[in-house]
PDB file of C-alpha atoms in Angstrom:
ATOM      1  CA  LEU A 519      98.847  81.968  58.243  1.00 56.00           C
ATOM      2  CA  THR A 520      99.678  78.345  59.772  1.00 62.00           C
ATOM      3  CA  TRP A 521      97.349  75.199  60.362  1.00 66.00           C
ATOM      4  CA  LYS A 522      96.800  76.011  63.883  1.00 73.00           C
ATOM      5  CA  ASP A 523      95.337  79.421  63.095  1.00 67.00           C
ATOM      6  CA  ALA A 524      93.017  78.090  60.432  1.00 64.00           C
ATOM      7  CA  LEU A 525      91.861  75.558  62.977  1.00 70.00           C
ATOM      8  CA  ASP A 526      91.242  78.099  65.580  1.00 71.00           C
ATOM      9  CA  GLY A 527      89.802  80.328  63.272  1.00 72.00           C
ATOM     10  CA  LEU A 528      86.860  78.000  63.063  1.00 73.00           C
ATOM     11  CA  THR A 529      85.475  79.091  66.169  1.00 78.00           C
ATOM     12  CA  LYS A 530      87.293  82.643  66.288  1.00 85.00           C
ATOM     13  CA  PRO A 531      86.582  83.939  62.517  1.00 87.00           C
ATOM     14  CA  LYS A 532      87.785  87.383  63.288  1.00 89.00           C
ATOM     15  CA  ALA A 533      91.243  86.433  64.422  1.00 86.00           C
ATOM     16  CA  LEU A 534      91.629  83.955  61.739  1.00 86.00           C
ATOM     17  CA  PHE A 535      90.763  86.668  58.870  1.00 90.00           C
ATOM     18  CA  GLN A 536      92.815  89.471  60.645  1.00 89.00           C
ATOM     19  CA  ALA A 537      95.944  87.224  60.299  1.00 86.00           C
ATOM     20  CA  LEU A 538      94.870  86.242  56.181  1.00 86.00           C
ATOM     21  CA  ASP A 539      97.428  87.537  53.855  1.00 87.00           C
ATOM     22  CA  PRO A 540      95.255  88.455  51.347  1.00 88.00           C
ATOM     23  CA  GLY A 541      98.025  88.525  48.877  1.00 85.00           C
ATOM     24  CA  GLY A 542      98.867  84.682  49.228  1.00 84.00           C
ATOM     25  CA  GLY A 543      97.914  82.037  46.545  1.00 90.00           C
ATOM     26  CA  ILE A 544      94.948  79.677  47.003  1.00 92.00           C
ATOM     27  CA  GLY A 545      96.999  76.752  47.169  1.00 92.00           C
ATOM     28  CA  GLU A 546      97.824  76.444  50.860  1.00 89.00           C
ATOM     29  CA  PRO A 547      93.689  76.929  51.339  1.00 89.00           C
ATOM     30  CA  LEU A 548      92.724  74.585  49.101  1.00 90.00           C
ATOM     31  CA  LYS A 549      95.145  72.018  50.870  1.00 90.00           C
ATOM     32  CA  PHE A 550      93.631  73.321  54.081  1.00 87.00           C
ATOM     33  CA  LEU A 551      90.265  72.596  52.725  1.00 88.00           C
ATOM     34  CA  VAL A 552      90.712  69.383  51.783  1.00 89.00           C
ATOM     35  CA  ALA A 553      92.488  68.351  55.300  1.00 87.00           C
ATOM     36  CA  ALA A 554      89.309  69.528  56.565  1.00 84.00           C
ATOM     37  CA  LEU A 555      86.823  67.731  54.160  1.00 86.00           C
ATOM     38  CA  LEU A 556      88.532  64.288  54.261  1.00 86.00           C
ATOM     39  CA  PRO A 557      87.658  62.888  57.728  1.00 85.00           C
ATOM     40  CA  ALA A 558      83.942  63.880  57.002  1.00 84.00           C
ATOM     41  CA  CYS A 559      84.181  62.008  53.437  1.00 84.00           C
ATOM     42  CA  GLY A 560      85.643  59.039  55.352  1.00 84.00           C
ATOM     43  CA  VAL A 561      82.926  58.834  57.626  1.00 84.00           C
ATOM     44  CA  TRP A 562      80.200  59.571  55.167  1.00 80.00           C
ATOM     45  CA  ALA A 563      81.535  56.967  52.744  1.00 82.00           C
ATOM     46  CA  LEU A 564      81.540  54.260  55.325  1.00 81.00           C
ATOM     47  CA  LEU A 565      77.880  55.550  56.746  1.00 79.00           C
ATOM     48  CA  LEU A 566      76.387  55.295  52.610  1.00 77.00           C
ATOM     49  CA  GLY A 567      78.440  52.252  51.681  1.00 78.00           C
ATOM     50  CA  GLY A 568      77.203  50.400  54.755  1.00 77.00           C
ATOM     51  CA  LEU A 569      73.958  51.307  54.185  1.00 76.00           C
ATOM     52  CA  LEU A 570      73.840  50.533  50.497  1.00 74.00           C
ATOM     53  CA  GLY A 571      75.569  47.208  51.196  1.00 72.00           C
ATOM     54  CA  ALA A 572      72.897  46.523  53.733  1.00 72.00           C
ATOM     55  CA  VAL A 573      69.985  47.282  51.881  1.00 71.00           C
ATOM     56  CA  GLY A 574      71.547  45.136  48.718  1.00 68.00           C
ATOM     57  CA  LEU A 575      72.208  42.377  50.476  1.00 62.00           C
ATOM     58  CA  SER A 576      68.824  42.289  52.109  1.00 61.00           C
ATOM     59  CA  GLU A 577      66.992  42.596  48.894  1.00 64.00           C
ATOM     60  CA  SER A 578      69.283  40.483  46.502  1.00 61.00           C
ATOM     61  CA  GLY A 579      72.209  39.220  48.143  1.00 62.00           C
ATOM     62  CA  GLY A 580      75.616  38.805  46.453  1.00 68.00           C
ATOM     63  CA  ALA A 581      78.871  40.455  44.975  1.00 70.00           C
ATOM     64  CA  ALA A 582      76.769  42.890  43.240  1.00 71.00           C
ATOM     65  CA  ALA A 583      75.608  44.655  46.549  1.00 72.00           C
ATOM     66  CA  VAL A 584      78.734  44.318  47.975  1.00 73.00           C
ATOM     67  CA  GLY A 585      80.765  45.868  44.880  1.00 77.00           C
ATOM     68  CA  ALA A 586      78.314  48.640  44.919  1.00 75.00           C
ATOM     69  CA  ALA A 587      79.066  49.229  48.424  1.00 76.00           C
ATOM     70  CA  LEU A 588      82.793  49.304  48.141  1.00 80.00           C
ATOM     71  CA  GLY A 589      82.547  51.548  44.982  1.00 81.00           C
ATOM     72  CA  VAL A 590      80.744  54.246  46.884  1.00 79.00           C
ATOM     73  CA  MET A 591      83.229  53.941  49.904  1.00 82.00           C
ATOM     74  CA  ILE A 592      86.036  54.209  47.214  1.00 84.00           C
ATOM     75  CA  ALA A 593      84.300  57.463  45.092  1.00 83.00           C
ATOM     76  CA  VAL A 594      83.190  59.535  47.866  1.00 82.00           C
ATOM     77  CA  PRO A 595      86.324  60.449  49.137  1.00 83.00           C
ATOM     78  CA  ILE A 596      87.863  61.277  45.836  1.00 85.00           C
ATOM     79  CA  PHE A 597      84.839  62.703  44.253  1.00 88.00           C
ATOM     80  CA  LEU A 598      82.695  64.791  47.104  1.00 85.00           C
ATOM     81  CA  PRO A 599      86.134  66.843  47.892  1.00 87.00           C
ATOM     82  CA  MET A 600      86.535  67.635  44.006  1.00 91.00           C
ATOM     83  CA  ILE A 601      82.933  68.627  43.773  1.00 90.00           C
ATOM     84  CA  PHE A 602      83.018  70.825  47.519  1.00 88.00           C
ATOM     85  CA  LEU A 603      86.393  72.364  45.973  1.00 92.00           C
ATOM     86  CA  THR A 604      84.643  73.545  42.787  1.00 93.00           C
ATOM     87  CA  VAL A 605      81.810  74.583  44.404  1.00 92.00           C
ATOM     88  CA  THR A 606      83.579  76.525  46.752  1.00 93.00           C
ATOM     89  CA  LEU A 607      85.539  78.298  43.561  1.00 94.00           C
ATOM     90  CA  ILE A 608      82.388  79.061  41.840  1.00 94.00           C
ATOM     91  CA  GLY A 609      80.653  80.370  44.858  1.00 94.00           C
ATOM     92  CA  GLY A 610      83.771  82.787  45.927  1.00 95.00           C
ATOM     93  CA  LEU A 611      83.885  84.271  42.354  1.00 95.00           C
ATOM     94  CA  PHE A 612      80.024  84.906  42.647  1.00 95.00           C
ATOM     95  CA  HIS A 613      80.781  86.468  46.131  1.00 96.00           C
ATOM     96  CA  HIS A 614      83.559  88.500  44.528  1.00 96.00           C
ATOM     97  CA  LEU A 615      81.203  89.987  41.756  1.00 96.00           C
ATOM     98  CA  PHE A 616      78.889  90.908  44.132  1.00 96.00           C
ATOM     99  CA  LEU A 617      81.602  92.729  46.375  1.00 96.00           C
ATOM    100  CA  LEU A 618      82.667  94.894  43.181  1.00 97.00           C
ATOM    101  CA  LEU A 619      78.897  95.415  42.482  1.00 96.00           C
ATOM    102  CA  VAL A 620      78.488  97.256  45.677  1.00 96.00           C
ATOM    103  CA  GLY A 621      82.002  98.754  45.795  1.00 95.00           C
ATOM    104  CA  GLY A 622      83.990  96.360  47.718  1.00 94.00           C
ATOM    105  CA  GLY A 623      86.569  93.775  46.858  1.00 93.00           C
ATOM    106  CA  SER A 624      89.423  96.408  47.463  1.00 93.00           C
ATOM    107  CA  LYS A 625      92.178  93.615  47.884  1.00 94.00           C
ATOM    108  CA  GLY A 626      91.301  91.563  44.739  1.00 94.00           C
ATOM    109  CA  LEU A 627      89.679  88.420  43.736  1.00 95.00           C
ATOM    110  CA  THR A 628      92.677  86.011  45.288  1.00 95.00           C
ATOM    111  CA  ALA A 629      91.923  87.643  48.645  1.00 95.00           C
ATOM    112  CA  THR A 630      88.214  86.788  48.278  1.00 96.00           C
ATOM    113  CA  LEU A 631      89.020  83.438  46.922  1.00 95.00           C
ATOM    114  CA  ARG A 632      91.355  82.864  49.947  1.00 94.00           C
ATOM    115  CA  THR A 633      88.720  84.092  52.293  1.00 93.00           C
ATOM    116  CA  ASN A 634      85.789  81.877  50.884  1.00 94.00           C
ATOM    117  CA  ILE A 635      87.888  78.954  51.086  1.00 93.00           C
ATOM    118  CA  TYR A 636      88.872  78.819  54.627  1.00 90.00           C
ATOM    119  CA  GLY A 637      85.784  79.884  55.323  1.00 90.00           C
ATOM    120  CA  ALA A 638      84.548  76.708  54.099  1.00 90.00           C
ATOM    121  CA  GLY A 639      86.741  74.709  56.526  1.00 86.00           C
ATOM    122  CA  VAL A 640      83.894  74.809  58.662  1.00 86.00           C
ATOM    123  CA  ALA A 641      82.710  71.927  56.408  1.00 84.00           C
ATOM    124  CA  PHE A 642      84.563  69.508  58.775  1.00 82.00           C
ATOM    125  CA  TRP A 643      81.764  69.324  61.007  1.00 82.00           C
ATOM    126  CA  ILE A 644      79.931  67.590  58.269  1.00 78.00           C
ATOM    127  CA  ILE A 645      81.487  64.604  60.176  1.00 78.00           C
ATOM    128  CA  ILE A 646      78.862  64.682  62.297  1.00 80.00           C
ATOM    129  CA  PRO A 647      75.893  64.210  60.713  1.00 73.00           C
ATOM    130  CA  CYS A 648      72.850  66.067  61.627  1.00 78.00           C
ATOM    131  CA  VAL A 649      75.323  69.214  61.937  1.00 77.00           C
ATOM    132  CA  TYR A 650      75.082  69.208  58.230  1.00 75.00           C
ATOM    133  CA  TYR A 651      72.100  71.423  58.112  1.00 82.00           C
ATOM    134  CA  VAL A 652      73.836  73.844  60.141  1.00 87.00           C
ATOM    135  CA  VAL A 653      77.477  74.329  58.322  1.00 86.00           C
ATOM    136  CA  GLY A 654      76.189  75.940  55.423  1.00 86.00           C
ATOM    137  CA  TYR A 655      74.950  78.726  57.860  1.00 89.00           C
ATOM    138  CA  TRP A 656      77.820  78.887  59.849  1.00 89.00           C
ATOM    139  CA  GLN A 657      80.094  79.443  56.563  1.00 90.00           C
ATOM    140  CA  MET A 658      77.694  82.088  55.311  1.00 93.00           C
ATOM    141  CA  ALA A 659      78.538  83.859  58.661  1.00 93.00           C
ATOM    142  CA  MET A 660      82.654  83.253  58.101  1.00 93.00           C
ATOM    143  CA  ASN A 661      82.406  84.457  54.937  1.00 94.00           C
ATOM    144  CA  ILE A 662      80.696  87.677  55.807  1.00 95.00           C
ATOM    145  CA  ILE A 663      82.863  88.156  58.751  1.00 95.00           C
ATOM    146  CA  GLY A 664      86.042  87.321  56.525  1.00 94.00           C
ATOM    147  CA  TYR A 665      84.929  89.389  53.359  1.00 96.00           C
ATOM    148  CA  ALA A 666      84.744  92.674  56.257  1.00 95.00           C
ATOM    149  CA  GLU A 667      88.264  91.500  57.932  1.00 95.00           C
ATOM    150  CA  VAL A 668      90.215  91.017  54.709  1.00 95.00           C
ATOM    151  CA  HIS A 669      88.968  93.547  52.509  1.00 95.00           C
ATOM    152  CA  LYS A 670      88.721  96.175  55.348  1.00 94.00           C
ATOM    153  CA  GLU A 671      85.299  97.072  54.480  1.00 93.00           C
ATOM    154  CA  PRO A 672      81.656  97.042  56.169  1.00 95.00           C
ATOM    155  CA  HIS A 673      80.072  94.118  57.165  1.00 94.00           C
ATOM    156  CA  TRP A 674      76.964  94.759  54.556  1.00 96.00           C
ATOM    157  CA  LYS A 675      79.221  94.455  51.851  1.00 96.00           C
ATOM    158  CA  GLY A 676      80.117  90.854  53.299  1.00 95.00           C
ATOM    159  CA  ILE A 677      76.243  90.342  53.355  1.00 94.00           C
ATOM    160  CA  VAL A 678      75.532  91.338  50.009  1.00 95.00           C
ATOM    161  CA  ALA A 679      78.524  88.901  48.428  1.00 95.00           C
ATOM    162  CA  VAL A 680      76.766  86.153  50.436  1.00 95.00           C
ATOM    163  CA  ILE A 681      73.355  86.498  50.213  1.00 93.00           C
ATOM    164  CA  GLY A 682      73.218  88.545  46.457  1.00 93.00           C
ATOM    165  CA  PRO A 683      73.700  85.261  44.558  1.00 91.00           C
ATOM    166  CA  VAL A 684      71.185  83.161  46.447  1.00 87.00           C
ATOM    167  CA  CYS A 685      68.673  85.830  45.861  1.00 87.00           C
ATOM    168  CA  VAL A 686      69.557  85.904  42.609  1.00 87.00           C
ATOM    169  CA  CYS A 687      69.726  82.196  41.662  1.00 83.00           C
ATOM    170  CA  GLY A 688      66.516  81.820  43.696  1.00 79.00           C
ATOM    171  CA  GLY A 689      64.695  84.966  41.855  1.00 81.00           C
ATOM    172  CA  GLY A 690      65.969  83.477  38.561  1.00 78.00           C
ATOM    173  CA  TYR A 691      64.651  79.930  39.469  1.00 79.00           C
ATOM    174  CA  LEU A 692      61.083  81.194  40.810  1.00 82.00           C
ATOM    175  CA  ALA A 693      61.087  83.245  37.175  1.00 83.00           C
ATOM    176  CA  LEU A 694      61.271  80.196  35.202  1.00 83.00           C
ATOM    177  CA  MET A 695      58.904  78.405  37.070  1.00 84.00           C
ATOM    178  CA  LEU A 696      56.176  80.713  36.933  1.00 86.00           C
ATOM    179  CA  ALA A 697      57.336  81.395  33.094  1.00 86.00           C
ATOM    180  CA  LEU A 698      56.586  77.560  32.708  1.00 85.00           C
ATOM    181  CA  GLY A 699      53.601  77.942  34.533  1.00 86.00           C
ATOM    182  CA  LEU A 700      51.986  80.695  32.945  1.00 86.00           C
ATOM    183  CA  ALA A 701      53.038  78.561  29.397  1.00 83.00           C
ATOM    184  CA  GLY A 702      51.039  75.686  30.727  1.00 77.00           C
ATOM    185  CA  GLU A 703      54.356  73.481  30.986  1.00 65.00           C
ATOM    186  CA  LEU A 704      54.026  72.253  34.683  1.00 57.00           C
TER     187      LEU A 704
END
């Protein structure tokens, strides 16, 4: 799988995942994802740092506002990719667990992680601020298609793998809120 394949796959996911070697490691996909995230992180660092600097200078002025803005501009491109990679890997683990629960995941955990990481490459498009809200759904669709193609299984198993953790986590949160409400803690 080449970088061109991976970039083309953002608009043609079926072709991307058909070309994906399920047995490769996760190093190359992680490099791809970092490369996809860095332009967006740079844009967001400038936007957030500029906003923080402008607000800080208008309220208090001085070196503290400039220092905070520079700190944000440096920290965002470093920490945002690390956080995104961690969340992507944890999400891939949950997706694989749900694939196993429905009798899927035949190509193994590494294949699921590779698929999930390449599917997360659509995060490149958060470079456009308002597109951020669509990217999560686009990534879910990429993963569903990817799991079906890479594991050679029906799409419904990919849907369960992607939607299952959301339902379980959301259901757990709802149960906690109900329990706290019944206990009079809310």
